[in-house]
Amino acid sequence: MTVKNMVQLITYPDSLGGNLKSLNSLLQKYFLDIFKGGVHILPPFPSSGDRGFAPLTYLEIEPKFGTWEDIKTIGKSFDVMVDLMVNHISRQSEYFQDFLKKGRESKYIDLFITLDKLWKDGKPLKEDIDKMFLRRALPYSTFKIEKTGNVEMVWTTFGKTDPSEQIDIDINSSITRELLTQLFMNFSENNVKIVRLDAVGYVIKKLGTSCFFVEPEIYEFLDWIKEVANSLGIELLPEVHSHYSIQYKLSEKGFWIYDFILPYSILEALINKSSEKLNQYIKTRPHKQFTMLDCHDGIPVKPDMDGIIDTKEARKLVEICLERGANLSLILSQQHKAEDGFDVHQIRGSYYSMLNCDDEAYLAARAIQFFVPGIPQVYYVGLLAGENDYEAVKATGEGREINRHNYSIEEVEQALEKDVVKRLLRLIKFRNEYPAFDGEFKIIESKRDEIIMKWTKDNKECTLIVDLKTYKSIINYVDESENNVQFKI
């Protein structure tokens, strides 16, 4: 399997039309030549929380979304990517439910991390926990076993409830590796071509460390899972939110990585009307990346941007986004906040809204994304130039719902009539079809208030020029007849 160097869609299974059949029908009708790079379907599995990210099983599809047949059908026309929450599984899964009933006698006991696997007496020490990169107040949950009445503490990295809905799995145990192998075989049988390893940075638990991306153990696991995927013709995309240097290590080992630096960097360049920092970054980043502007979470800030951003400048940018309706996800661990207390983990909102619903600025952002080397992904809300969904936040109390609007088929068709969306689709087609994007890339030195990027292959070349004062963007390119043509985005 080779990842296609074309634009991909990211969507929930029910966000475009309500289910997988409607998604496929919209894809077939409007987007066959748009998402030639494939479709990333966010978790379509039965789940007990976190909008699919607390899966009960990967062997079934949530009935209200459809069946594996529907995924298979989409896979006939598009390379399908799905998520594997390689760090955890749902508390409601048959595996953990069996453990809750039988405790240490459960056949699934080794699937989970009881605290005695780390502390001999099973009692957690504060000095160890203080070193960890925490995603909740404590990295474990307490459960009472039905059969014995015993209390068991198990590792839970994520989860807003106590006890958590997301139970960590022990990737070192043979039962876990057998399960993961079975899941990959099922993916392969159902036309899945790419698997995103969600939360893979948290899989190694080792006392005395942050329990995040623990080296070298993380590479041992990744090498093992890559071997399983390769044997089935599946590509892997590890998802790691961390300091960019960690991403670069993964890249050096030949893995695809996510460019979590780009969304903030493009936003900053457009809002501050300066290409200086963005150009510096683009010159040094690895090319083997998936690029994005928006997603189901938010724009990464800390720890992804540590060492790149000035926190005083970042505060100003965050304030502008908040004025435009965004909300924030904050860092919990005191030791992972900046020295001056800056603690923004992600800025949450639609990218279009963060750019003040300015069509030119938004199209400039997409043009920059598409010209930066990598596989561009477009989130479904961004595809339709969607705005902040305040009602969804109010109704659910979940800040991330601001950028997770579910579109009916009618709403999709209405959005496709918007000028900004029509222009974006034209731009995506150009990115998919112009041959120079498989060639050589370079940043052209420019004035501070413009961005110039160029791709060349044989006798084809295209140059993007973005004026940061006006946000007007043009592409100069050589067409089939070797004429110089200008494409005003």
Coordinates of C-alpha atoms in Angstrom, one line a residue:
M1 CA 0.0 0.0 0.0
T2 CA 1.3 3.4 -1.0
V3 CA -0.4 6.5 0.4
K4 CA -1.6 8.6 -2.5
N5 CA -0.2 12.1 -2.7
M6 CA -3.7 13.7 -3.0
V7 CA -6.2 15.3 -0.7
Q8 CA -8.1 13.3 2.0
L9 CA -11.3 13.9 3.8
I10 CA -11.7 13.6 7.6
T11 CA -15.3 13.0 8.8
Y12 CA -17.3 11.2 11.5
P13 CA -19.4 8.4 10.1
D14 CA -22.6 10.4 10.8
S15 CA -21.5 13.9 10.1
L16 CA -22.3 14.0 6.4
G17 CA -25.8 12.8 6.0
G18 CA -26.3 10.9 9.2
N19 CA -24.7 7.4 8.4
L20 CA -22.2 5.6 6.2
K21 CA -24.6 4.9 3.4
S22 CA -25.4 8.7 3.1
L23 CA -21.7 9.5 3.4
N24 CA -20.9 7.1 0.5
S25 CA -23.8 8.5 -1.6
L26 CA -22.5 12.1 -1.0
L27 CA -18.9 11.0 -1.8
Q28 CA -20.1 9.4 -5.0
K29 CA -22.2 12.3 -6.1
Y30 CA -20.0 15.3 -5.3
F31 CA -16.5 14.2 -4.2
L32 CA -15.2 11.4 -6.4
D33 CA -12.6 13.6 -8.0
I34 CA -12.1 15.7 -4.8
F35 CA -10.9 13.1 -2.2
K36 CA -8.6 11.0 -4.4
G37 CA -6.3 10.7 -1.4
G38 CA -8.9 8.8 0.6
V39 CA -11.4 9.2 3.5
H40 CA -10.5 9.1 7.2
I41 CA -13.6 7.9 8.9
L42 CA -13.4 8.8 12.6
P43 CA -14.3 5.9 14.9
P44 CA -17.5 4.2 13.5
F45 CA -17.4 1.5 16.2
P46 CA -19.8 0.9 19.1
S47 CA -18.5 3.2 21.8
S48 CA -19.4 4.3 25.3
G49 CA -18.0 7.8 25.2
D50 CA -15.8 10.5 23.7
R51 CA -17.7 10.4 20.3
G52 CA -16.4 7.0 19.3
F53 CA -13.0 7.2 21.0
A54 CA -14.0 4.7 23.8
P55 CA -14.7 1.7 21.6
L56 CA -16.4 -1.5 22.9
T57 CA -15.1 -3.5 19.9
Y58 CA -13.5 -2.9 16.5
L59 CA -15.0 -6.1 15.1
E60 CA -18.4 -4.4 14.6
I61 CA -19.7 -1.1 13.3
E62 CA -22.1 0.9 15.4
P63 CA -25.5 -0.2 13.9
K64 CA -26.9 3.3 13.7
F65 CA -24.0 4.2 11.3
G66 CA -24.2 1.0 9.2
T67 CA -22.1 -2.2 8.8
W68 CA -18.6 -3.3 7.8
E69 CA -20.2 -3.8 4.3
D70 CA -20.7 0.0 4.1
I71 CA -17.0 0.6 4.9
K72 CA -16.0 -2.0 2.4
T73 CA -18.2 -0.2 -0.3
I74 CA -16.6 3.2 0.5
G75 CA -13.2 1.4 0.2
K76 CA -13.9 0.4 -3.4
S77 CA -13.7 4.1 -4.5
F78 CA -11.5 5.6 -1.7
D79 CA -8.6 4.6 0.4
V80 CA -10.2 4.3 3.9
M81 CA -8.4 5.3 7.1
V82 CA -9.8 4.3 10.5
D83 CA -8.5 4.8 14.1
L84 CA -7.2 2.2 16.4
M85 CA -7.2 3.5 20.0
V86 CA -4.1 1.5 20.7
N87 CA -3.8 2.8 24.2
H88 CA -7.3 1.9 25.6
I89 CA -10.7 0.3 25.2
S90 CA -14.1 1.0 26.6
R91 CA -15.1 0.1 30.2
Q92 CA -18.3 -1.3 28.6
S93 CA -16.3 -3.7 26.4
E94 CA -16.9 -7.5 26.9
Y95 CA -13.2 -7.7 28.0
F96 CA -13.4 -5.3 30.8
Q97 CA -16.9 -6.3 31.8
D98 CA -15.6 -9.9 32.3
F99 CA -12.8 -8.5 34.5
L100 CA -15.3 -6.5 36.5
K101 CA -17.3 -9.7 37.2
K102 CA -14.4 -12.1 37.9
G103 CA -11.4 -9.9 38.7
R104 CA -8.2 -11.9 38.8
E105 CA -10.0 -15.0 37.5
S106 CA -11.0 -13.3 34.3
K107 CA -9.4 -14.7 31.1
Y108 CA -8.8 -11.0 30.1
I109 CA -6.9 -10.0 33.3
D110 CA -3.7 -9.6 31.4
L111 CA -5.3 -7.2 28.9
F112 CA -5.4 -4.5 31.5
I113 CA -2.8 -2.7 33.7
T114 CA -3.6 -3.4 37.4
L115 CA -1.4 -1.1 39.5
D116 CA 0.6 -4.0 40.9
K117 CA 2.2 -4.3 37.4
L118 CA 3.9 -1.0 38.3
W119 CA 4.0 -0.7 42.1
K120 CA 4.7 -4.1 43.8
D121 CA 2.0 -3.6 46.5
G122 CA -0.4 -1.9 44.0
K123 CA -0.2 1.4 45.9
P124 CA 0.6 4.4 43.6
L125 CA 3.3 6.8 44.8
K126 CA 2.7 10.6 44.4
E127 CA 6.4 11.2 43.6
D128 CA 6.0 8.9 40.5
I129 CA 2.7 10.4 39.5
D130 CA 4.1 13.9 39.7
K131 CA 6.5 13.1 36.9
M132 CA 3.8 11.9 34.5
F133 CA 2.2 13.9 31.7
L134 CA -1.4 13.7 33.0
R135 CA -4.6 13.8 30.9
R136 CA -6.8 13.6 34.0
A137 CA -6.3 14.3 37.7
L138 CA -5.0 10.7 38.4
P139 CA -3.9 8.1 35.9
Y140 CA -6.0 5.3 37.3
S141 CA -9.5 4.4 38.3
T142 CA -10.9 2.2 41.1
F143 CA -13.4 -0.6 40.5
K144 CA -15.1 -3.1 42.8
I145 CA -15.1 -6.8 41.5
E146 CA -18.5 -8.3 41.6
K147 CA -17.5 -11.9 42.4
T148 CA -15.1 -11.2 45.3
G149 CA -15.9 -7.7 46.4
N150 CA -12.2 -6.8 46.1
V151 CA -11.2 -3.3 45.0
E152 CA -9.0 -3.2 41.9
M153 CA -7.1 -0.1 40.6
V154 CA -6.4 -0.1 36.9
W155 CA -4.6 2.4 34.7
T156 CA -6.8 5.0 32.9
T157 CA -4.9 7.7 31.0
F158 CA -8.0 9.4 29.6
G159 CA -11.6 10.0 30.6
K160 CA -13.6 12.8 32.1
T161 CA -15.6 10.6 34.4
D162 CA -14.5 8.8 37.5
P163 CA -14.1 5.9 37.1
S164 CA -13.0 6.4 33.5
E165 CA -14.8 5.1 30.4
Q166 CA -11.4 4.5 28.7
I167 CA -9.4 1.6 30.2
D168 CA -5.8 1.3 29.2
I169 CA -4.6 -1.9 27.7
D170 CA -1.2 -3.6 28.4
I171 CA 0.6 -3.7 25.1
N172 CA 3.3 -6.0 26.5
S173 CA 0.9 -8.9 27.2
S174 CA 0.4 -11.7 24.7
I175 CA -3.4 -11.5 24.9
T176 CA -3.2 -7.8 23.8
R177 CA -0.9 -8.5 20.9
E178 CA -3.2 -11.3 19.8
L179 CA -6.2 -9.0 20.0
L180 CA -4.4 -6.2 18.0
T181 CA -3.3 -8.7 15.3
Q182 CA -7.0 -9.9 15.0
L183 CA -8.1 -6.3 14.6
F184 CA -5.7 -5.6 11.8
M185 CA -6.8 -8.8 10.0
N186 CA -10.4 -7.6 10.2
F187 CA -9.4 -4.1 8.9
S188 CA -7.6 -5.7 6.0
E189 CA -10.6 -7.9 5.1
N190 CA -12.8 -4.8 5.1
N191 CA -10.8 -2.6 2.7
V192 CA -9.1 -0.5 5.3
K193 CA -5.9 0.9 3.8
I194 CA -4.5 3.2 6.6
V195 CA -4.8 2.9 10.3
R196 CA -4.2 5.8 12.6
L197 CA -2.7 4.8 15.9
D198 CA -4.5 7.1 18.2
A199 CA -2.9 8.0 21.5
V200 CA 0.1 5.7 20.8
G201 CA 2.4 8.1 22.7
Y202 CA 0.8 6.8 26.0
V203 CA 1.1 3.1 25.6
I204 CA 4.3 2.6 27.6
K205 CA 4.0 3.0 31.4
K206 CA 7.3 3.2 33.2
L207 CA 7.9 4.6 36.7
G208 CA 10.3 7.5 36.9
T209 CA 9.2 8.8 33.4
S210 CA 6.5 11.0 32.1
C211 CA 4.8 7.8 30.8
F212 CA 4.6 9.5 27.5
F213 CA 6.6 8.4 24.4
V214 CA 9.0 6.4 26.6
E215 CA 12.1 5.5 24.6
P216 CA 13.3 3.0 23.5
E217 CA 10.3 0.9 24.5
I218 CA 7.9 2.9 22.3
Y219 CA 10.0 2.0 19.2
E220 CA 9.9 -1.7 20.1
F221 CA 6.1 -1.6 20.1
L222 CA 5.9 0.5 16.9
D223 CA 8.2 -1.9 15.1
W224 CA 6.1 -4.8 16.1
I225 CA 2.8 -3.2 15.1
K226 CA 4.3 -2.0 11.8
E227 CA 5.3 -5.5 11.0
V228 CA 1.7 -6.7 11.5
A229 CA 0.4 -3.8 9.4
N230 CA 2.9 -4.3 6.6
S231 CA 2.1 -8.0 6.4
L232 CA -1.5 -7.0 5.5
G233 CA -0.7 -4.1 3.2
I234 CA -1.8 -1.5 5.7
E235 CA -0.1 1.9 6.2
L236 CA 0.3 3.3 9.7
L237 CA -0.1 6.8 10.9
P238 CA 1.0 7.2 14.6
E239 CA -0.8 10.1 16.2
V240 CA 1.5 11.8 18.8
H241 CA 0.8 15.2 20.3
S242 CA 4.1 16.3 21.8
H243 CA 7.1 18.4 21.2
Y244 CA 7.9 18.4 17.5
S245 CA 11.3 16.8 18.1
I246 CA 9.5 13.5 19.1
Q247 CA 7.6 13.6 15.8
Y248 CA 10.9 14.1 14.0
K249 CA 12.3 11.0 15.7
L250 CA 9.4 9.0 14.4
S251 CA 10.0 10.4 10.9
E252 CA 13.6 9.4 11.0
K253 CA 12.5 5.9 11.7
G254 CA 10.4 5.9 8.5
F255 CA 7.0 6.5 10.0
W256 CA 4.4 8.9 8.6
I257 CA 3.8 11.7 11.1
Y258 CA 1.2 14.4 11.6
D259 CA 2.1 18.0 11.0
F260 CA 0.6 19.4 14.2
I261 CA 2.8 22.6 13.9
L262 CA 1.3 23.8 10.6
P263 CA -2.3 24.7 11.7
Y264 CA -1.1 27.2 14.3
S265 CA 1.8 28.5 12.1
I266 CA -0.5 29.3 9.2
L267 CA -3.0 30.9 11.5
E268 CA -0.3 33.1 13.0
A269 CA 1.1 34.0 9.6
L270 CA -2.3 35.2 8.4
I271 CA -3.4 37.0 11.5
N272 CA 0.0 38.7 12.1
K273 CA 0.5 39.2 8.3
S274 CA 4.0 37.9 8.5
S275 CA 5.6 34.8 6.8
E276 CA 8.8 34.9 8.8
K277 CA 8.1 32.1 11.3
L278 CA 6.1 30.0 8.9
N279 CA 8.8 30.1 6.3
Q280 CA 11.5 29.1 8.9
Y281 CA 9.4 26.1 9.9
I282 CA 8.6 24.9 6.4
K283 CA 12.3 25.0 5.5
T284 CA 13.2 22.5 8.3
R285 CA 10.2 20.1 8.6
P286 CA 10.3 16.5 7.3
H287 CA 8.3 16.0 4.1
K288 CA 6.7 12.6 5.0
Q289 CA 3.8 14.1 6.9
F290 CA 0.0 14.3 6.8
T291 CA -1.0 18.0 6.9
M292 CA -4.2 19.5 8.4
L293 CA -5.6 22.8 9.5
D294 CA -8.6 21.6 11.5
C295 CA -9.8 18.4 13.0
H296 CA -12.3 17.0 15.6
D297 CA -10.2 18.3 18.5
G298 CA -8.6 21.7 18.1
I299 CA -5.5 23.6 16.9
P300 CA -2.5 22.1 18.8
V301 CA -0.6 24.6 20.9
K302 CA 1.2 23.0 23.9
P303 CA 3.2 20.8 24.0
D304 CA 3.4 20.6 20.1
M305 CA 4.5 24.2 19.7
D306 CA 6.9 24.3 22.7
G307 CA 10.2 25.9 21.6
I308 CA 8.6 27.4 18.5
I309 CA 6.2 30.0 20.0
D310 CA 6.8 33.0 22.1
T311 CA 4.1 32.7 24.9
K312 CA 3.5 36.4 25.0
E313 CA 2.7 36.4 21.2
A314 CA 0.8 33.2 21.6
R315 CA -1.5 34.8 24.3
K316 CA -2.4 37.6 21.8
L317 CA -3.2 35.1 19.1
V318 CA -5.3 33.0 21.5
E319 CA -7.2 36.2 22.6
I320 CA -8.0 37.0 19.0
C321 CA -9.4 33.4 18.5
L322 CA -11.4 33.7 21.7
E323 CA -12.9 37.1 20.5
R324 CA -13.9 35.2 17.3
G325 CA -15.8 32.6 19.4
A326 CA -13.2 29.8 20.0
N327 CA -12.8 28.0 23.3
L328 CA -9.8 26.4 24.9
S329 CA -8.5 23.0 26.1
L330 CA -5.9 23.6 28.9
I331 CA -2.9 21.6 30.2
L332 CA -3.5 20.0 33.5
S333 CA 0.0 19.1 34.8
Q334 CA 1.6 22.0 36.5
Q335 CA 5.1 21.0 35.4
H336 CA 4.0 21.0 31.7
K337 CA 2.7 24.6 31.7
A338 CA 5.1 27.3 30.5
E339 CA 7.2 29.2 33.0
D340 CA 4.9 32.2 32.8
G341 CA 1.8 30.0 33.3
F342 CA 0.7 29.8 29.7
D343 CA -1.3 26.6 29.6
V344 CA -3.2 26.4 26.3
H345 CA -3.3 22.8 25.0
Q346 CA -5.6 23.4 22.0
I347 CA -7.6 26.2 20.5
R348 CA -11.1 24.9 19.6
G349 CA -13.3 26.3 16.9
S350 CA -13.8 26.2 13.2
Y351 CA -10.8 27.3 11.2
Y352 CA -13.0 29.5 9.0
S353 CA -14.4 31.3 12.1
M354 CA -10.8 31.7 13.5
L355 CA -10.0 33.6 10.3
N356 CA -13.1 35.8 10.9
C357 CA -15.1 34.0 8.2
D358 CA -12.9 35.8 5.6
D359 CA -13.1 33.8 2.4
E360 CA -9.8 35.1 1.0
A361 CA -7.9 34.4 4.3
Y362 CA -9.4 30.9 4.5
L363 CA -8.6 30.0 0.9
A364 CA -5.0 31.4 1.4
A365 CA -4.7 29.1 4.4
R366 CA -5.8 26.1 2.4
A367 CA -3.5 27.0 -0.5
I368 CA -0.6 27.2 1.8
Q369 CA -1.5 23.8 3.4
F370 CA -1.8 22.2 -0.1
F371 CA 1.6 23.5 -1.2
V372 CA 3.4 22.4 1.9
P373 CA 4.9 18.9 1.3
G374 CA 2.7 16.1 2.7
I375 CA -0.6 14.5 2.3
P376 CA -3.3 17.2 2.9
Q377 CA -6.4 16.3 5.0
V378 CA -9.5 18.5 5.0
Y379 CA -11.9 18.1 7.9
Y380 CA -15.5 18.0 6.8
V381 CA -16.5 21.3 8.6
G382 CA -13.6 23.0 6.9
L383 CA -14.6 21.5 3.6
L384 CA -18.0 23.2 3.9
A385 CA -16.5 26.4 5.4
G386 CA -18.5 25.8 8.5
E387 CA -18.7 28.2 11.4
N388 CA -18.5 27.8 15.1
D389 CA -21.4 25.7 16.4
Y390 CA -22.2 27.3 19.8
E391 CA -25.5 25.5 20.1
A392 CA -23.8 22.1 20.2
V393 CA -21.4 23.3 22.9
K394 CA -24.3 24.6 24.9
A395 CA -26.3 21.4 24.5
T396 CA -23.5 19.0 25.4
G397 CA -21.2 21.0 27.6
E398 CA -18.4 19.7 25.5
G399 CA -16.1 22.5 24.1
R400 CA -14.9 20.4 21.1
E401 CA -18.5 20.2 19.8
I402 CA -17.9 23.8 18.5
N403 CA -16.3 22.2 15.4
R404 CA -18.3 19.0 15.1
H405 CA -21.5 20.0 13.5
N406 CA -23.5 17.2 11.9
Y407 CA -24.7 18.1 8.4
S408 CA -27.9 16.8 6.9
I409 CA -27.7 16.0 3.1
E410 CA -29.6 19.3 2.5
E411 CA -27.1 21.3 4.6
V412 CA -24.2 19.7 2.6
E413 CA -25.9 20.6 -0.7
Q414 CA -26.5 24.2 0.5
A415 CA -22.9 24.6 1.6
L416 CA -21.7 23.4 -1.8
E417 CA -23.4 26.4 -3.3
K418 CA -21.3 28.8 -1.3
D419 CA -18.7 30.6 -3.4
V420 CA -15.9 29.9 -0.9
V421 CA -16.6 26.2 -1.0
K422 CA -16.7 26.1 -4.8
R423 CA -13.3 27.8 -4.9
L424 CA -11.9 25.4 -2.4
L425 CA -13.1 22.4 -4.5
R426 CA -11.4 23.9 -7.5
L427 CA -8.2 24.3 -5.5
I428 CA -8.4 20.7 -4.2
K429 CA -8.7 19.5 -7.8
F430 CA -5.7 21.4 -8.8
R431 CA -3.7 19.9 -5.9
N432 CA -4.8 16.4 -6.9
E433 CA -4.2 16.7 -10.6
Y434 CA -1.2 18.9 -11.2
P435 CA 1.9 16.6 -11.7
A436 CA 4.5 18.9 -10.2
F437 CA 3.3 18.1 -6.6
D438 CA 5.2 14.8 -7.0
G439 CA 8.4 16.7 -7.8
E440 CA 10.8 19.1 -6.0
F441 CA 9.6 21.7 -3.5
K442 CA 11.2 25.0 -2.5
I443 CA 10.3 28.1 -0.5
I444 CA 11.2 31.2 -2.5
E445 CA 12.6 34.1 -0.5
S446 CA 10.0 36.8 -0.2
K447 CA 8.9 40.0 1.6
R448 CA 7.7 39.6 5.1
D449 CA 4.1 40.1 4.0
E450 CA 4.0 37.4 1.4
I451 CA 4.5 33.7 1.0
I452 CA 5.9 32.1 -2.2
M453 CA 6.2 28.4 -2.6
K454 CA 7.2 26.4 -5.8
W455 CA 6.9 22.8 -7.1
T456 CA 8.8 21.6 -10.1
K457 CA 8.8 18.3 -12.0
D458 CA 10.2 17.9 -15.6
N459 CA 8.7 20.7 -17.6
K460 CA 5.9 21.4 -15.2
E461 CA 6.0 24.0 -12.4
C462 CA 3.6 25.8 -10.2
T463 CA 4.2 28.7 -7.9
L464 CA 1.9 29.9 -5.1
I465 CA 2.0 33.6 -4.2
V466 CA 0.0 34.7 -1.1
D467 CA -0.3 38.4 -0.3
L468 CA -0.7 38.5 3.5
K469 CA -1.9 42.2 3.4
T470 CA -4.9 41.3 1.3
Y471 CA -5.0 37.5 1.6
K472 CA -5.2 37.3 -2.3
S473 CA -3.6 34.1 -3.6
I474 CA -2.6 33.2 -7.1
I475 CA -1.0 30.1 -8.6
N476 CA 1.2 30.6 -11.7
Y477 CA 1.7 27.3 -13.5
V478 CA 2.7 25.7 -16.8
D479 CA -0.3 24.0 -18.5
E480 CA -0.4 21.0 -20.8
S481 CA 0.4 23.1 -23.9
E482 CA 3.4 24.6 -21.9
N483 CA 1.7 28.0 -21.7
N484 CA 2.2 30.1 -18.5
V485 CA -1.2 30.3 -16.8
Q486 CA -2.5 32.2 -13.8
F487 CA -5.0 30.6 -11.4
K488 CA -6.6 33.1 -9.1
I489 CA -7.8 31.1 -6.2

